Tab-separated table of C-alpha atoms in Angstrom:
chain	number	residue	atom	x	y	z
A	504	MET	CA	52.516	-8.513	29.778
A	505	LEU	CA	52.904	-6.526	26.569
A	506	SER	CA	49.353	-5.196	26.912
A	507	ALA	CA	50.095	-3.939	30.412
A	508	LEU	CA	53.269	-2.277	29.188
A	509	ALA	CA	51.397	-0.685	26.303
A	510	ALA	CA	48.703	0.593	28.683
A	511	ALA	CA	51.365	2.036	30.980
A	512	LEU	CA	52.976	3.912	28.108
A	513	PRO	CA	50.079	5.629	26.277
A	514	GLY	CA	50.742	6.461	22.662
A	515	VAL	CA	53.764	4.135	22.433
A	516	ALA	CA	53.639	0.956	20.356
A	517	VAL	CA	55.268	-1.979	22.112
A	518	ALA	CA	56.251	-5.045	20.070
A	519	GLY	CA	53.235	-4.947	17.803
A	520	VAL	CA	50.730	-4.026	20.544
A	521	ARG	CA	49.118	-0.667	19.903
A	522	ALA	CA	48.474	1.404	23.006
A	523	CYS	CA	45.132	3.167	23.398
A	524	SER	CA	45.187	6.730	22.158
A	525	SER	CA	42.622	7.677	24.801
A	526	PRO	CA	43.626	5.755	27.945
A	527	GLY	CA	41.017	7.529	30.074
A	528	SER	CA	38.076	6.058	28.149
A	529	VAL	CA	37.705	2.316	28.687
A	530	THR	CA	35.092	1.998	25.916
A	531	ALA	CA	37.232	3.816	23.331
A	532	CYS	CA	40.250	1.762	24.333
A	533	PHE	CA	38.261	-1.497	24.018
A	534	VAL	CA	36.937	-0.538	20.560
A	535	GLU	CA	40.417	0.401	19.408
A	536	ARG	CA	41.874	-2.887	20.646
A	537	CYS	CA	39.053	-4.790	18.929
A	538	GLU	CA	40.080	-3.157	15.658
A	539	VAL	CA	43.638	-4.321	16.228
A	540	ILE	CA	42.367	-7.795	17.099
A	541	SER	CA	40.238	-7.921	13.954
A	542	ASP	CA	43.278	-6.933	11.900
A	543	CYS	CA	45.186	-9.742	13.585
A	544	ALA	CA	42.310	-12.140	12.959
A	545	ARG	CA	42.255	-11.284	9.251
A	546	PHE	CA	46.010	-11.751	9.092
A	547	ALA	CA	45.760	-15.055	10.974
A	548	GLY	CA	43.019	-16.179	8.592
A	549	ARG	CA	45.276	-15.451	5.639
A	550	VAL	CA	48.136	-17.321	7.271
A	551	VAL	CA	45.900	-20.322	7.934
A	552	LEU	CA	44.623	-20.347	4.345
A	553	THR	CA	48.145	-20.034	2.972
A	554	ALA	CA	49.371	-22.842	5.228
A	555	ALA	CA	46.414	-25.026	4.221
A	556	ALA	CA	47.157	-24.427	0.538
A	557	ALA	CA	50.814	-25.299	1.096
A	558	ILE	CA	49.843	-28.507	2.897
A	559	VAL	CA	47.522	-29.511	0.046
A	560	ILE	CA	50.287	-28.928	-2.500
A	561	VAL	CA	52.810	-30.928	-0.459
A	562	LEU	CA	50.352	-33.802	-0.038
A	563	ALA	CA	49.633	-33.816	-3.775
A	564	VAL	CA	53.353	-33.980	-4.591
A	565	VAL	CA	53.952	-36.728	-2.017
A	566	HIS	CA	50.967	-38.708	-3.316
A	567	GLU	CA	52.226	-38.386	-6.881
A	568	ALA	CA	55.678	-39.581	-5.803
A	569	ASP	CA	54.171	-42.564	-3.990
A	570	ALA	CA	51.871	-43.482	-6.864
A	571	CYS	CA	52.004	-47.076	-8.008
A	572	GLN	CA	54.710	-47.489	-10.624
A	573	GLY	CA	56.147	-50.620	-12.142
A	574	CYS	CA	54.799	-54.113	-12.540
A	575	GLY	CA	55.296	-55.156	-8.922
A	576	CYS	CA	53.376	-52.367	-7.196
A	577	ARG	CA	49.922	-53.965	-7.412
A	578	GLY	CA	50.797	-57.428	-6.207
A	579	GLY	CA	52.201	-59.000	-9.362
A	580	PRO	CA	55.631	-60.621	-9.497
A	581	GLY	CA	57.214	-57.387	-10.732
A	582	TYR	CA	58.479	-58.245	-14.213
A	583	ARG	CA	57.707	-56.727	-17.626
A	584	ALA	CA	57.497	-59.113	-20.587
A	585	PRO	CA	59.252	-58.447	-23.915
A	586	ASN	CA	55.885	-57.336	-25.366
A	587	GLY	CA	55.773	-54.483	-22.819
A	588	ARG	CA	53.027	-55.877	-20.575
A	589	CYS	CA	53.362	-56.940	-16.950
A	590	VAL	CA	53.401	-60.694	-16.426
A	591	SER	CA	51.164	-62.399	-13.886
A	592	TRP	CA	52.207	-64.958	-11.298
A	593	ALA	CA	50.787	-67.685	-13.540
A	594	GLN	CA	52.759	-66.470	-16.589
A	595	ILE	CA	56.137	-65.683	-15.042
A	596	GLY	CA	57.777	-69.089	-15.624
A	597	ARG	CA	56.375	-69.540	-19.136
A	598	ILE	CA	57.078	-66.014	-20.408
A	599	CYS	CA	60.109	-64.863	-18.422
A	600	GLY	CA	61.907	-68.126	-17.737
A	601	SER	CA	64.026	-68.916	-14.728
A	602	PRO	CA	65.520	-66.684	-13.483
A	603	PRO	CA	62.834	-64.170	-14.544
A	604	THR	CA	65.438	-61.708	-15.813
A	605	THR	CA	66.237	-64.162	-18.624
A	606	HIS	CA	63.533	-62.684	-20.866
A	607	CYS	CA	61.856	-59.986	-18.732
A	608	ALA	CA	62.825	-56.687	-17.124
A	609	ALA	CA	62.489	-56.337	-13.343
A	610	GLU	CA	60.212	-53.490	-12.197
A	611	GLY	CA	59.860	-53.663	-8.443
A	612	PRO	CA	60.107	-57.447	-8.136
A	613	ASN	CA	58.258	-59.016	-5.230
A	614	ALA	CA	59.459	-61.758	-2.921
A	615	GLY	CA	58.838	-65.193	-4.312
A	616	ALA	CA	59.075	-64.234	-7.983
A	617	ASP	CA	62.164	-66.403	-8.557
A	618	GLU	CA	60.500	-69.437	-6.968
A	619	ALA	CA	57.301	-68.809	-8.944
A	620	ALA	CA	59.325	-68.689	-12.162
A	621	GLN	CA	61.026	-72.007	-11.335
A	622	GLU	CA	57.701	-73.636	-10.478
A	623	GLY	CA	56.106	-72.146	-13.598
A	624	GLN	CA	58.842	-73.609	-15.772
A	625	ARG	CA	58.391	-77.013	-14.124
A	626	ILE	CA	54.627	-76.883	-14.758
A	627	GLN	CA	55.209	-75.811	-18.366
A	628	ARG	CA	57.599	-78.748	-18.925
A	629	LEU	CA	54.965	-81.127	-17.534
A	630	LYS	CA	52.323	-79.627	-19.842
A	631	ASP	CA	54.630	-79.882	-22.836
A	632	ALA	CA	55.492	-83.495	-21.984
A	633	ALA	CA	51.809	-84.375	-21.552
A	634	GLY	CA	50.969	-82.722	-24.869
A	635	LYS	CA	53.771	-84.546	-26.712
A	636	ASN	CA	52.753	-87.906	-25.251
A	637	ASP	CA	49.119	-87.392	-26.210
A	638	GLY	CA	50.038	-86.389	-29.742
A	639	ALA	CA	52.574	-89.232	-30.217
A	640	GLY	CA	50.087	-91.979	-29.315
A	641	GLU	CA	47.569	-91.076	-32.049
C-alpha cells in the first residue's frame, strides 16, 4: 500500500518508503529500491544482533539469580552446621539435634528434614546406649 502511494507520488517520501526519482525507468527504480532494502536489511541485522545480545544478558542474569544457593539446593536437608559446612541427611540428627534449628541454621530446608533429625537422634541414642553397654561389660 505504501509502495503504491510512493509510486503514485514521485519524489515524495511516504512513511519511510522512498519513491523512485526516475519513475519512467523500471530498472532504475528497482535498483534504487534495492538500495533502500539493503539499508533496511543492514538496520534489521543490527536490530537482531542487539536483541540477541540483550537476550543473552538477560538469560545470564536470570541464570545467576537461579543459581544453587544454600545447603538445601542440591538435595541435602538444608541446614548449615556450627562449623560452617552443610550437614547431610545422615548427620542432621547427630549434629543439628531435633528440631534441626537447635544447633544449625536453616538454608532452604527441604521437606522431611525435621523427621530425619528426630530419627537421627533416635539412632544416635541407640548407638550411644550400645557403646555404653559394650564398654560397661568389660
